[in-house]
Amino acid sequence: MSRYLTADELAELIGCAPTSFACMRRYLTRNNWPFEPNIRGFPQVSREYHDARMAGSTPAGAAIEQADEPDFSMFEAT
C-alpha cells in the first residue's frame, strides 16, 4: 500500500473525477488538507494524515503551534 492516497481514493473523498486534479487541489486547499503536488499536478495526500483526520484527530507534528501574540521585541529601543 502506498504512503499516499490514489487518484480514485482522493476522488471518492472529494466527489470529483479521478482526473480532475485542479478540483482536488481546490478542495484540499479550501478545507486545509496538507498536500504536495507531483510533477503532473496530482495532489499527493499522506495516507497517515487522511486516516487520522477521518478518525477525528491529526497525526503527530501536523498541528502548527502559534504564539498567543506576535513577538514585537525587534521594535524595542536598545
mmJSON file of the N, C-alpha and C atoms, coordinates in Angstrom:
{"data_MODEL":{"atom_site":{
"group_PDB":["ATOM","ATOM","ATOM","ATOM","ATOM","ATOM","ATOM","ATOM","ATOM","ATOM","ATOM","ATOM","ATOM","ATOM","ATOM","ATOM","ATOM","ATOM","ATOM","ATOM","ATOM","ATOM","ATOM","ATOM","ATOM","ATOM","ATOM","ATOM","ATOM","ATOM","ATOM","ATOM","ATOM","ATOM","ATOM","ATOM","ATOM","ATOM","ATOM","ATOM","ATOM","ATOM","ATOM","ATOM","ATOM","ATOM","ATOM","ATOM","ATOM","ATOM","ATOM","ATOM","ATOM","ATOM","ATOM","ATOM","ATOM","ATOM","ATOM","ATOM","ATOM","ATOM","ATOM","ATOM","ATOM","ATOM","ATOM","ATOM","ATOM","ATOM","ATOM","ATOM","ATOM","ATOM","ATOM","ATOM","ATOM","ATOM","ATOM","ATOM","ATOM","ATOM","ATOM","ATOM","ATOM","ATOM","ATOM","ATOM","ATOM","ATOM","ATOM","ATOM","ATOM","ATOM","ATOM","ATOM","ATOM","ATOM","ATOM","ATOM","ATOM","ATOM","ATOM","ATOM","ATOM","ATOM","ATOM","ATOM","ATOM","ATOM","ATOM","ATOM","ATOM","ATOM","ATOM","ATOM","ATOM","ATOM","ATOM","ATOM","ATOM","ATOM","ATOM","ATOM","ATOM","ATOM","ATOM","ATOM","ATOM","ATOM","ATOM","ATOM","ATOM","ATOM","ATOM","ATOM","ATOM","ATOM","ATOM","ATOM","ATOM","ATOM","ATOM","ATOM","ATOM","ATOM","ATOM","ATOM","ATOM","ATOM","ATOM","ATOM","ATOM","ATOM","ATOM","ATOM","ATOM","ATOM","ATOM","ATOM","ATOM","ATOM","ATOM","ATOM","ATOM","ATOM","ATOM","ATOM","ATOM","ATOM","ATOM","ATOM","ATOM","ATOM","ATOM","ATOM","ATOM","ATOM","ATOM","ATOM","ATOM","ATOM","ATOM","ATOM","ATOM","ATOM","ATOM","ATOM","ATOM","ATOM","ATOM","ATOM","ATOM","ATOM","ATOM","ATOM","ATOM","ATOM","ATOM","ATOM","ATOM","ATOM","ATOM","ATOM","ATOM","ATOM","ATOM","ATOM","ATOM","ATOM","ATOM","ATOM","ATOM","ATOM","ATOM","ATOM","ATOM","ATOM","ATOM","ATOM","ATOM","ATOM","ATOM","ATOM","ATOM","ATOM","ATOM","ATOM","ATOM","ATOM","ATOM","ATOM","ATOM","ATOM"],
"id":[1,2,3,4,5,6,7,8,9,10,11,12,13,14,15,16,17,18,19,20,21,22,23,24,25,26,27,28,29,30,31,32,33,34,35,36,37,38,39,40,41,42,43,44,45,46,47,48,49,50,51,52,53,54,55,56,57,58,59,60,61,62,63,64,65,66,67,68,69,70,71,72,73,74,75,76,77,78,79,80,81,82,83,84,85,86,87,88,89,90,91,92,93,94,95,96,97,98,99,100,101,102,103,104,105,106,107,108,109,110,111,112,113,114,115,116,117,118,119,120,121,122,123,124,125,126,127,128,129,130,131,132,133,134,135,136,137,138,139,140,141,142,143,144,145,146,147,148,149,150,151,152,153,154,155,156,157,158,159,160,161,162,163,164,165,166,167,168,169,170,171,172,173,174,175,176,177,178,179,180,181,182,183,184,185,186,187,188,189,190,191,192,193,194,195,196,197,198,199,200,201,202,203,204,205,206,207,208,209,210,211,212,213,214,215,216,217,218,219,220,221,222,223,224,225,226,227,228,229,230,231,232,233,234],
"type_symbol":["N","C","C","N","C","C","N","C","C","N","C","C","N","C","C","N","C","C","N","C","C","N","C","C","N","C","C","N","C","C","N","C","C","N","C","C","N","C","C","N","C","C","N","C","C","N","C","C","N","C","C","N","C","C","N","C","C","N","C","C","N","C","C","N","C","C","N","C","C","N","C","C","N","C","C","N","C","C","N","C","C","N","C","C","N","C","C","N","C","C","N","C","C","N","C","C","N","C","C","N","C","C","N","C","C","N","C","C","N","C","C","N","C","C","N","C","C","N","C","C","N","C","C","N","C","C","N","C","C","N","C","C","N","C","C","N","C","C","N","C","C","N","C","C","N","C","C","N","C","C","N","C","C","N","C","C","N","C","C","N","C","C","N","C","C","N","C","C","N","C","C","N","C","C","N","C","C","N","C","C","N","C","C","N","C","C","N","C","C","N","C","C","N","C","C","N","C","C","N","C","C","N","C","C","N","C","C","N","C","C","N","C","C","N","C","C","N","C","C","N","C","C","N","C","C","N","C","C","N","C","C","N","C","C"],
"label_atom_id":["N","CA","C","N","CA","C","N","CA","C","N","CA","C","N","CA","C","N","CA","C","N","CA","C","N","CA","C","N","CA","C","N","CA","C","N","CA","C","N","CA","C","N","CA","C","N","CA","C","N","CA","C","N","CA","C","N","CA","C","N","CA","C","N","CA","C","N","CA","C","N","CA","C","N","CA","C","N","CA","C","N","CA","C","N","CA","C","N","CA","C","N","CA","C","N","CA","C","N","CA","C","N","CA","C","N","CA","C","N","CA","C","N","CA","C","N","CA","C","N","CA","C","N","CA","C","N","CA","C","N","CA","C","N","CA","C","N","CA","C","N","CA","C","N","CA","C","N","CA","C","N","CA","C","N","CA","C","N","CA","C","N","CA","C","N","CA","C","N","CA","C","N","CA","C","N","CA","C","N","CA","C","N","CA","C","N","CA","C","N","CA","C","N","CA","C","N","CA","C","N","CA","C","N","CA","C","N","CA","C","N","CA","C","N","CA","C","N","CA","C","N","CA","C","N","CA","C","N","CA","C","N","CA","C","N","CA","C","N","CA","C","N","CA","C","N","CA","C","N","CA","C","N","CA","C","N","CA","C","N","CA","C","N","CA","C","N","CA","C","N","CA","C"],
"label_alt_id":[null,null,null,null,null,null,null,null,null,null,null,null,null,null,null,null,null,null,null,null,null,null,null,null,null,null,null,null,null,null,null,null,null,null,null,null,null,null,null,null,null,null,null,null,null,null,null,null,null,null,null,null,null,null,null,null,null,null,null,null,null,null,null,null,null,null,null,null,null,null,null,null,null,null,null,null,null,null,null,null,null,null,null,null,null,null,null,null,null,null,null,null,null,null,null,null,null,null,null,null,null,null,null,null,null,null,null,null,null,null,null,null,null,null,null,null,null,null,null,null,null,null,null,null,null,null,null,null,null,null,null,null,null,null,null,null,null,null,null,null,null,null,null,null,null,null,null,null,null,null,null,null,null,null,null,null,null,null,null,null,null,null,null,null,null,null,null,null,null,null,null,null,null,null,null,null,null,null,null,null,null,null,null,null,null,null,null,null,null,null,null,null,null,null,null,null,null,null,null,null,null,null,null,null,null,null,null,null,null,null,null,null,null,null,null,null,null,null,null,null,null,null,null,null,null,null,null,null,null,null,null,null,null,null],
"label_comp_id":["MET","MET","MET","SER","SER","SER","ARG","ARG","ARG","TYR","TYR","TYR","LEU","LEU","LEU","THR","THR","THR","ALA","ALA","ALA","ASP","ASP","ASP","GLU","GLU","GLU","LEU","LEU","LEU","ALA","ALA","ALA","GLU","GLU","GLU","LEU","LEU","LEU","ILE","ILE","ILE","GLY","GLY","GLY","CYS","CYS","CYS","ALA","ALA","ALA","PRO","PRO","PRO","THR","THR","THR","SER","SER","SER","PHE","PHE","PHE","ALA","ALA","ALA","CYS","CYS","CYS","MET","MET","MET","ARG","ARG","ARG","ARG","ARG","ARG","TYR","TYR","TYR","LEU","LEU","LEU","THR","THR","THR","ARG","ARG","ARG","ASN","ASN","ASN","ASN","ASN","ASN","TRP","TRP","TRP","PRO","PRO","PRO","PHE","PHE","PHE","GLU","GLU","GLU","PRO","PRO","PRO","ASN","ASN","ASN","ILE","ILE","ILE","ARG","ARG","ARG","GLY","GLY","GLY","PHE","PHE","PHE","PRO","PRO","PRO","GLN","GLN","GLN","VAL","VAL","VAL","SER","SER","SER","ARG","ARG","ARG","GLU","GLU","GLU","TYR","TYR","TYR","HIS","HIS","HIS","ASP","ASP","ASP","ALA","ALA","ALA","ARG","ARG","ARG","MET","MET","MET","ALA","ALA","ALA","GLY","GLY","GLY","SER","SER","SER","THR","THR","THR","PRO","PRO","PRO","ALA","ALA","ALA","GLY","GLY","GLY","ALA","ALA","ALA","ALA","ALA","ALA","ILE","ILE","ILE","GLU","GLU","GLU","GLN","GLN","GLN","ALA","ALA","ALA","ASP","ASP","ASP","GLU","GLU","GLU","PRO","PRO","PRO","ASP","ASP","ASP","PHE","PHE","PHE","SER","SER","SER","MET","MET","MET","PHE","PHE","PHE","GLU","GLU","GLU","ALA","ALA","ALA","THR","THR","THR"],
"label_asym_id":["A","A","A","A","A","A","A","A","A","A","A","A","A","A","A","A","A","A","A","A","A","A","A","A","A","A","A","A","A","A","A","A","A","A","A","A","A","A","A","A","A","A","A","A","A","A","A","A","A","A","A","A","A","A","A","A","A","A","A","A","A","A","A","A","A","A","A","A","A","A","A","A","A","A","A","A","A","A","A","A","A","A","A","A","A","A","A","A","A","A","A","A","A","A","A","A","A","A","A","A","A","A","A","A","A","A","A","A","A","A","A","A","A","A","A","A","A","A","A","A","A","A","A","A","A","A","A","A","A","A","A","A","A","A","A","A","A","A","A","A","A","A","A","A","A","A","A","A","A","A","A","A","A","A","A","A","A","A","A","A","A","A","A","A","A","A","A","A","A","A","A","A","A","A","A","A","A","A","A","A","A","A","A","A","A","A","A","A","A","A","A","A","A","A","A","A","A","A","A","A","A","A","A","A","A","A","A","A","A","A","A","A","A","A","A","A","A","A","A","A","A","A","A","A","A","A","A","A","A","A","A","A","A","A"],
"label_entity_id":["1","1","1","1","1","1","1","1","1","1","1","1","1","1","1","1","1","1","1","1","1","1","1","1","1","1","1","1","1","1","1","1","1","1","1","1","1","1","1","1","1","1","1","1","1","1","1","1","1","1","1","1","1","1","1","1","1","1","1","1","1","1","1","1","1","1","1","1","1","1","1","1","1","1","1","1","1","1","1","1","1","1","1","1","1","1","1","1","1","1","1","1","1","1","1","1","1","1","1","1","1","1","1","1","1","1","1","1","1","1","1","1","1","1","1","1","1","1","1","1","1","1","1","1","1","1","1","1","1","1","1","1","1","1","1","1","1","1","1","1","1","1","1","1","1","1","1","1","1","1","1","1","1","1","1","1","1","1","1","1","1","1","1","1","1","1","1","1","1","1","1","1","1","1","1","1","1","1","1","1","1","1","1","1","1","1","1","1","1","1","1","1","1","1","1","1","1","1","1","1","1","1","1","1","1","1","1","1","1","1","1","1","1","1","1","1","1","1","1","1","1","1","1","1","1","1","1","1","1","1","1","1","1","1"],
"label_seq_id":[1,1,1,2,2,2,3,3,3,4,4,4,5,5,5,6,6,6,7,7,7,8,8,8,9,9,9,10,10,10,11,11,11,12,12,12,13,13,13,14,14,14,15,15,15,16,16,16,17,17,17,18,18,18,19,19,19,20,20,20,21,21,21,22,22,22,23,23,23,24,24,24,25,25,25,26,26,26,27,27,27,28,28,28,29,29,29,30,30,30,31,31,31,32,32,32,33,33,33,34,34,34,35,35,35,36,36,36,37,37,37,38,38,38,39,39,39,40,40,40,41,41,41,42,42,42,43,43,43,44,44,44,45,45,45,46,46,46,47,47,47,48,48,48,49,49,49,50,50,50,51,51,51,52,52,52,53,53,53,54,54,54,55,55,55,56,56,56,57,57,57,58,58,58,59,59,59,60,60,60,61,61,61,62,62,62,63,63,63,64,64,64,65,65,65,66,66,66,67,67,67,68,68,68,69,69,69,70,70,70,71,71,71,72,72,72,73,73,73,74,74,74,75,75,75,76,76,76,77,77,77,78,78,78],
"pdbx_PDB_ins_code":[null,null,null,null,null,null,null,null,null,null,null,null,null,null,null,null,null,null,null,null,null,null,null,null,null,null,null,null,null,null,null,null,null,null,null,null,null,null,null,null,null,null,null,null,null,null,null,null,null,null,null,null,null,null,null,null,null,null,null,null,null,null,null,null,null,null,null,null,null,null,null,null,null,null,null,null,null,null,null,null,null,null,null,null,null,null,null,null,null,null,null,null,null,null,null,null,null,null,null,null,null,null,null,null,null,null,null,null,null,null,null,null,null,null,null,null,null,null,null,null,null,null,null,null,null,null,null,null,null,null,null,null,null,null,null,null,null,null,null,null,null,null,null,null,null,null,null,null,null,null,null,null,null,null,null,null,null,null,null,null,null,null,null,null,null,null,null,null,null,null,null,null,null,null,null,null,null,null,null,null,null,null,null,null,null,null,null,null,null,null,null,null,null,null,null,null,null,null,null,null,null,null,null,null,null,null,null,null,null,null,null,null,null,null,null,null,null,null,null,null,null,null,null,null,null,null,null,null,null,null,null,null,null,null],
"Cartn_x":[0.841,0.0,0.891,0.521,1.289,1.154,2.136,2.088,1.097,0.681,-0.217,-1.519,-2.596,-3.875,-3.781,-4.489,-4.54,-5.522,-5.503,-6.433,-7.876,-8.143,-9.503,-9.943,-9.053,-9.387,-9.648,-8.807,-8.964,-10.239,-10.524,-11.745,-12.986,-12.945,-14.08,-14.286,-13.209,-13.285,-13.887,-13.437,-13.815,-15.13,-15.362,-16.573,-16.364,-15.188,-14.898,-14.305,-14.008,-13.419,-11.964,-11.48,-10.092,-9.051,-9.471,-8.536,-8.653,-9.512,-9.735,-8.815,-7.542,-6.541,-6.78,-7.211,-7.454,-8.573,-9.622,-10.735,-10.239,-9.395,-8.854,-8.028,-7.137,-6.281,-7.122,-8.136,-9.014,-9.722,-10.279,-10.968,-10.005,-8.839,-7.872,-7.41,-7.18,-6.752,-7.847,-9.079,-10.207,-10.499,-10.197,-10.505,-9.274,-8.189,-6.958,-6.362,-6.34,-5.677,-4.273,-3.237,-1.888,-1.675,-1.071,-0.759,0.446,1.04,2.178,1.889,1.773,1.515,2.753,2.525,3.656,3.88,4.767,5.129,3.954,2.983,1.79,0.709,0.904,-0.086,-1.04,-0.845,-1.708,-1.364,-2.364,-2.09,-1.887,-0.699,-0.394,-0.745,-1.641,-2.096,-1.61,-0.995,-0.487,-1.632,-1.469,-2.468,-2.579,-1.45,-1.442,-2.279,-2.097,-2.871,-4.355,-4.664,-6.058,-6.723,-6.061,-6.639,-6.866,-5.89,-6.017,-7.133,-7.206,-8.238,-9.631,-9.775,-11.075,-11.484,-10.505,-10.789,-11.042,-10.911,-11.182,-9.971,-8.783,-7.56,-6.588,-5.444,-4.404,-3.139,-2.286,-1.053,-0.098,0.8,1.779,2.566,2.752,3.524,2.7,1.438,0.626,0.118,-0.109,-0.615,0.53,0.242,1.243,0.964,1.949,1.776,2.03,1.151,1.294,1.384,2.155,2.277,0.957,0.702,-0.531,-0.587,0.544,0.604,1.959,2.06,3.32,4.47,5.669,6.877,7.284,7.082,7.395,8.765,9.59,10.876,11.787,11.632,12.501,12.225,11.073,10.724,11.139,11.665,12.078,13.363,13.418,14.62,15.724,16.943,18.067,18.944],
"Cartn_y":[-1.172,0.0,1.242,2.197,3.418,4.324,5.171,6.152,7.269,7.379,8.449,7.878,8.662,8.25,8.175,7.225,7.111,8.147,8.342,9.277,8.85,7.549,7.056,7.304,7.076,7.3,8.78,9.625,11.062,11.565,11.06,11.452,11.034,9.862,9.39,10.28,10.677,11.554,12.909,13.457,14.809,14.841,13.813,13.783,14.363,14.133,14.609,13.465,13.738,12.722,12.473,11.234,10.925,11.676,12.275,13.025,14.531,14.967,16.396,16.908,17.031,17.419,18.828,19.759,21.134,21.171,20.398,20.318,19.762,18.745,18.141,19.148,19.858,20.844,21.955,22.41,23.461,23.007,21.806,21.268,21.138,20.556,20.338,21.656,22.658,23.968,24.618,24.603,25.222,24.549,23.267,22.518,22.22,22.929,22.854,21.457,20.738,19.432,19.669,19.259,19.405,18.438,18.935,18.092,18.665,17.853,18.268,17.828,18.769,18.353,17.696,16.62,15.99,16.677,16.165,16.818,16.912,15.998,16.032,16.956,17.473,18.336,17.6,16.28,15.497,15.797,16.162,16.477,15.209,15.026,13.844,14.121,13.292,13.417,12.196,12.431,11.349,10.463,9.174,8.211,8.293,8.489,8.606,9.804,10.949,12.137,11.901,11.329,11.034,10.17,9.078,8.153,8.84,9.643,10.339,11.38,12.106,13.143,12.529,11.432,10.778,10.165,9.882,9.34,10.452,11.712,12.831,13.394,13.021,13.568,13.862,14.388,14.623,13.925,13.504,12.829,13.775,13.195,13.981,14.871,16.119,17.055,17.783,17.437,18.09,19.447,19.584,20.848,21.851,23.067,24.126,24.955,25.024,25.815,27.277,28.139,29.564,30.265,31.328,32.121,32.838,33.16,33.862,35.242,35.884,37.186,37.336,38.267,38.43,38.868,38.591,38.996,40.382,41.404,42.776,43.22,42.295,42.648,43.407,43.222,43.922,45.427,45.85,47.261,47.973,47.227,47.822,48.618,49.77,50.606,49.961,50.036,49.451,50.495],
"Cartn_z":[0.0,0.0,0.0,-0.815,-0.971,0.257,0.453,1.542,1.236,-0.03,-0.456,-0.998,-0.897,-1.451,-2.97,-3.562,-5.02,-5.559,-6.874,-7.512,-7.262,-7.323,-7.085,-5.643,-4.688,-3.277,-3.007,-3.572,-3.374,-4.049,-5.244,-5.952,-5.175,-4.568,-3.769,-2.542,-1.899,-0.734,-1.106,-2.233,-2.63,-3.401,-4.208,-5.024,-6.405,-6.964,-8.313,-9.128,-10.384,-11.255,-10.85,-11.004,-10.643,-11.473,-12.575,-13.423,-13.225,-12.326,-12.098,-10.988,-11.324,-10.332,-9.789,-10.648,-10.202,-9.168,-9.402,-8.449,-7.116,-7.177,-5.96,-5.172,-5.874,-5.201,-4.567,-5.292,-4.789,-3.505,-3.508,-2.333,-1.152,-1.407,-0.333,0.281,-0.562,-0.076,0.759,0.262,0.977,2.311,2.405,3.619,4.473,4.186,4.987,5.09,3.983,3.926,3.37,4.067,3.513,2.353,1.286,0.133,-0.584,-1.416,-2.231,-3.656,-4.599,-5.98,-6.587,-7.34,-8.02,-9.367,-10.175,-11.431,-12.408,-12.288,-13.147,-12.596,-11.384,-10.758,-9.846,-9.706,-8.82,-7.367,-6.55,-5.142,-4.32,-3.809,-3.011,-1.551,-1.02,0.365,1.133,2.263,3.106,3.591,3.413,3.892,5.423,6.096,7.558,8.007,7.32,7.676,7.4,6.247,5.89,6.957,7.333,8.309,9.66,10.084,11.363,11.306,10.216,10.105,10.039,9.338,9.238,10.582,11.441,12.775,13.795,13.351,14.247,14.952,14.503,15.085,13.954,14.292,13.295,13.75,12.821,13.219,13.946,14.708,15.457,14.515,14.915,14.112,13.077,12.9,11.879,12.347,13.639,14.159,14.254,13.854,13.913,15.155,16.028,17.235,16.908,17.395,17.172,18.518,18.541,19.758,20.02,21.293,21.638,20.995,20.899,20.248,19.57,18.626,17.887,18.788,18.338,19.047,18.541,19.357,18.971,19.479,19.915,20.517,19.556,18.27,17.316,17.287,17.816,17.817,19.099,20.064,21.326,21.14,21.791,21.726,22.552,22.052,22.781,23.39],
"occupancy":[1.0,1.0,1.0,1.0,1.0,1.0,1.0,1.0,1.0,1.0,1.0,1.0,1.0,1.0,1.0,1.0,1.0,1.0,1.0,1.0,1.0,1.0,1.0,1.0,1.0,1.0,1.0,1.0,1.0,1.0,1.0,1.0,1.0,1.0,1.0,1.0,1.0,1.0,1.0,1.0,1.0,1.0,1.0,1.0,1.0,1.0,1.0,1.0,1.0,1.0,1.0,1.0,1.0,1.0,1.0,1.0,1.0,1.0,1.0,1.0,1.0,1.0,1.0,1.0,1.0,1.0,1.0,1.0,1.0,1.0,1.0,1.0,1.0,1.0,1.0,1.0,1.0,1.0,1.0,1.0,1.0,1.0,1.0,1.0,1.0,1.0,1.0,1.0,1.0,1.0,1.0,1.0,1.0,1.0,1.0,1.0,1.0,1.0,1.0,1.0,1.0,1.0,1.0,1.0,1.0,1.0,1.0,1.0,1.0,1.0,1.0,1.0,1.0,1.0,1.0,1.0,1.0,1.0,1.0,1.0,1.0,1.0,1.0,1.0,1.0,1.0,1.0,1.0,1.0,1.0,1.0,1.0,1.0,1.0,1.0,1.0,1.0,1.0,1.0,1.0,1.0,1.0,1.0,1.0,1.0,1.0,1.0,1.0,1.0,1.0,1.0,1.0,1.0,1.0,1.0,1.0,1.0,1.0,1.0,1.0,1.0,1.0,1.0,1.0,1.0,1.0,1.0,1.0,1.0,1.0,1.0,1.0,1.0,1.0,1.0,1.0,1.0,1.0,1.0,1.0,1.0,1.0,1.0,1.0,1.0,1.0,1.0,1.0,1.0,1.0,1.0,1.0,1.0,1.0,1.0,1.0,1.0,1.0,1.0,1.0,1.0,1.0,1.0,1.0,1.0,1.0,1.0,1.0,1.0,1.0,1.0,1.0,1.0,1.0,1.0,1.0,1.0,1.0,1.0,1.0,1.0,1.0,1.0,1.0,1.0,1.0,1.0,1.0,1.0,1.0,1.0,1.0,1.0,1.0],
"B_iso_or_equiv":[0.0,0.0,0.0,0.0,0.0,0.0,0.0,0.0,0.0,0.0,0.0,0.0,0.0,0.0,0.0,0.0,0.0,0.0,0.0,0.0,0.0,0.0,0.0,0.0,0.0,0.0,0.0,0.0,0.0,0.0,0.0,0.0,0.0,0.0,0.0,0.0,0.0,0.0,0.0,0.0,0.0,0.0,0.0,0.0,0.0,0.0,0.0,0.0,0.0,0.0,0.0,0.0,0.0,0.0,0.0,0.0,0.0,0.0,0.0,0.0,0.0,0.0,0.0,0.0,0.0,0.0,0.0,0.0,0.0,0.0,0.0,0.0,0.0,0.0,0.0,0.0,0.0,0.0,0.0,0.0,0.0,0.0,0.0,0.0,0.0,0.0,0.0,0.0,0.0,0.0,0.0,0.0,0.0,0.0,0.0,0.0,0.0,0.0,0.0,0.0,0.0,0.0,0.0,0.0,0.0,0.0,0.0,0.0,0.0,0.0,0.0,0.0,0.0,0.0,0.0,0.0,0.0,0.0,0.0,0.0,0.0,0.0,0.0,0.0,0.0,0.0,0.0,0.0,0.0,0.0,0.0,0.0,0.0,0.0,0.0,0.0,0.0,0.0,0.0,0.0,0.0,0.0,0.0,0.0,0.0,0.0,0.0,0.0,0.0,0.0,0.0,0.0,0.0,0.0,0.0,0.0,0.0,0.0,0.0,0.0,0.0,0.0,0.0,0.0,0.0,0.0,0.0,0.0,0.0,0.0,0.0,0.0,0.0,0.0,0.0,0.0,0.0,0.0,0.0,0.0,0.0,0.0,0.0,0.0,0.0,0.0,0.0,0.0,0.0,0.0,0.0,0.0,0.0,0.0,0.0,0.0,0.0,0.0,0.0,0.0,0.0,0.0,0.0,0.0,0.0,0.0,0.0,0.0,0.0,0.0,0.0,0.0,0.0,0.0,0.0,0.0,0.0,0.0,0.0,0.0,0.0,0.0,0.0,0.0,0.0,0.0,0.0,0.0,0.0,0.0,0.0,0.0,0.0,0.0],
"pdbx_formal_charge":[null,null,null,null,null,null,null,null,null,null,null,null,null,null,null,null,null,null,null,null,null,null,null,null,null,null,null,null,null,null,null,null,null,null,null,null,null,null,null,null,null,null,null,null,null,null,null,null,null,null,null,null,null,null,null,null,null,null,null,null,null,null,null,null,null,null,null,null,null,null,null,null,null,null,null,null,null,null,null,null,null,null,null,null,null,null,null,null,null,null,null,null,null,null,null,null,null,null,null,null,null,null,null,null,null,null,null,null,null,null,null,null,null,null,null,null,null,null,null,null,null,null,null,null,null,null,null,null,null,null,null,null,null,null,null,null,null,null,null,null,null,null,null,null,null,null,null,null,null,null,null,null,null,null,null,null,null,null,null,null,null,null,null,null,null,null,null,null,null,null,null,null,null,null,null,null,null,null,null,null,null,null,null,null,null,null,null,null,null,null,null,null,null,null,null,null,null,null,null,null,null,null,null,null,null,null,null,null,null,null,null,null,null,null,null,null,null,null,null,null,null,null,null,null,null,null,null,null,null,null,null,null,null,null],
"auth_seq_id":[1,1,1,2,2,2,3,3,3,4,4,4,5,5,5,6,6,6,7,7,7,8,8,8,9,9,9,10,10,10,11,11,11,12,12,12,13,13,13,14,14,14,15,15,15,16,16,16,17,17,17,18,18,18,19,19,19,20,20,20,21,21,21,22,22,22,23,23,23,24,24,24,25,25,25,26,26,26,27,27,27,28,28,28,29,29,29,30,30,30,31,31,31,32,32,32,33,33,33,34,34,34,35,35,35,36,36,36,37,37,37,38,38,38,39,39,39,40,40,40,41,41,41,42,42,42,43,43,43,44,44,44,45,45,45,46,46,46,47,47,47,48,48,48,49,49,49,50,50,50,51,51,51,52,52,52,53,53,53,54,54,54,55,55,55,56,56,56,57,57,57,58,58,58,59,59,59,60,60,60,61,61,61,62,62,62,63,63,63,64,64,64,65,65,65,66,66,66,67,67,67,68,68,68,69,69,69,70,70,70,71,71,71,72,72,72,73,73,73,74,74,74,75,75,75,76,76,76,77,77,77,78,78,78],
"auth_comp_id":["MET","MET","MET","SER","SER","SER","ARG","ARG","ARG","TYR","TYR","TYR","LEU","LEU","LEU","THR","THR","THR","ALA","ALA","ALA","ASP","ASP","ASP","GLU","GLU","GLU","LEU","LEU","LEU","ALA","ALA","ALA","GLU","GLU","GLU","LEU","LEU","LEU","ILE","ILE","ILE","GLY","GLY","GLY","CYS","CYS","CYS","ALA","ALA","ALA","PRO","PRO","PRO","THR","THR","THR","SER","SER","SER","PHE","PHE","PHE","ALA","ALA","ALA","CYS","CYS","CYS","MET","MET","MET","ARG","ARG","ARG","ARG","ARG","ARG","TYR","TYR","TYR","LEU","LEU","LEU","THR","THR","THR","ARG","ARG","ARG","ASN","ASN","ASN","ASN","ASN","ASN","TRP","TRP","TRP","PRO","PRO","PRO","PHE","PHE","PHE","GLU","GLU","GLU","PRO","PRO","PRO","ASN","ASN","ASN","ILE","ILE","ILE","ARG","ARG","ARG","GLY","GLY","GLY","PHE","PHE","PHE","PRO","PRO","PRO","GLN","GLN","GLN","VAL","VAL","VAL","SER","SER","SER","ARG","ARG","ARG","GLU","GLU","GLU","TYR","TYR","TYR","HIS","HIS","HIS","ASP","ASP","ASP","ALA","ALA","ALA","ARG","ARG","ARG","MET","MET","MET","ALA","ALA","ALA","GLY","GLY","GLY","SER","SER","SER","THR","THR","THR","PRO","PRO","PRO","ALA","ALA","ALA","GLY","GLY","GLY","ALA","ALA","ALA","ALA","ALA","ALA","ILE","ILE","ILE","GLU","GLU","GLU","GLN","GLN","GLN","ALA","ALA","ALA","ASP","ASP","ASP","GLU","GLU","GLU","PRO","PRO","PRO","ASP","ASP","ASP","PHE","PHE","PHE","SER","SER","SER","MET","MET","MET","PHE","PHE","PHE","GLU","GLU","GLU","ALA","ALA","ALA","THR","THR","THR"],
"auth_asym_id":["A","A","A","A","A","A","A","A","A","A","A","A","A","A","A","A","A","A","A","A","A","A","A","A","A","A","A","A","A","A","A","A","A","A","A","A","A","A","A","A","A","A","A","A","A","A","A","A","A","A","A","A","A","A","A","A","A","A","A","A","A","A","A","A","A","A","A","A","A","A","A","A","A","A","A","A","A","A","A","A","A","A","A","A","A","A","A","A","A","A","A","A","A","A","A","A","A","A","A","A","A","A","A","A","A","A","A","A","A","A","A","A","A","A","A","A","A","A","A","A","A","A","A","A","A","A","A","A","A","A","A","A","A","A","A","A","A","A","A","A","A","A","A","A","A","A","A","A","A","A","A","A","A","A","A","A","A","A","A","A","A","A","A","A","A","A","A","A","A","A","A","A","A","A","A","A","A","A","A","A","A","A","A","A","A","A","A","A","A","A","A","A","A","A","A","A","A","A","A","A","A","A","A","A","A","A","A","A","A","A","A","A","A","A","A","A","A","A","A","A","A","A","A","A","A","A","A","A","A","A","A","A","A","A"],
"auth_atom_id":["N","CA","C","N","CA","C","N","CA","C","N","CA","C","N","CA","C","N","CA","C","N","CA","C","N","CA","C","N","CA","C","N","CA","C","N","CA","C","N","CA","C","N","CA","C","N","CA","C","N","CA","C","N","CA","C","N","CA","C","N","CA","C","N","CA","C","N","CA","C","N","CA","C","N","CA","C","N","CA","C","N","CA","C","N","CA","C","N","CA","C","N","CA","C","N","CA","C","N","CA","C","N","CA","C","N","CA","C","N","CA","C","N","CA","C","N","CA","C","N","CA","C","N","CA","C","N","CA","C","N","CA","C","N","CA","C","N","CA","C","N","CA","C","N","CA","C","N","CA","C","N","CA","C","N","CA","C","N","CA","C","N","CA","C","N","CA","C","N","CA","C","N","CA","C","N","CA","C","N","CA","C","N","CA","C","N","CA","C","N","CA","C","N","CA","C","N","CA","C","N","CA","C","N","CA","C","N","CA","C","N","CA","C","N","CA","C","N","CA","C","N","CA","C","N","CA","C","N","CA","C","N","CA","C","N","CA","C","N","CA","C","N","CA","C","N","CA","C","N","CA","C","N","CA","C","N","CA","C","N","CA","C","N","CA","C","N","CA","C","N","CA","C"],
"pdbx_PDB_model_num":[1,1,1,1,1,1,1,1,1,1,1,1,1,1,1,1,1,1,1,1,1,1,1,1,1,1,1,1,1,1,1,1,1,1,1,1,1,1,1,1,1,1,1,1,1,1,1,1,1,1,1,1,1,1,1,1,1,1,1,1,1,1,1,1,1,1,1,1,1,1,1,1,1,1,1,1,1,1,1,1,1,1,1,1,1,1,1,1,1,1,1,1,1,1,1,1,1,1,1,1,1,1,1,1,1,1,1,1,1,1,1,1,1,1,1,1,1,1,1,1,1,1,1,1,1,1,1,1,1,1,1,1,1,1,1,1,1,1,1,1,1,1,1,1,1,1,1,1,1,1,1,1,1,1,1,1,1,1,1,1,1,1,1,1,1,1,1,1,1,1,1,1,1,1,1,1,1,1,1,1,1,1,1,1,1,1,1,1,1,1,1,1,1,1,1,1,1,1,1,1,1,1,1,1,1,1,1,1,1,1,1,1,1,1,1,1,1,1,1,1,1,1,1,1,1,1,1,1,1,1,1,1,1,1]
}}}
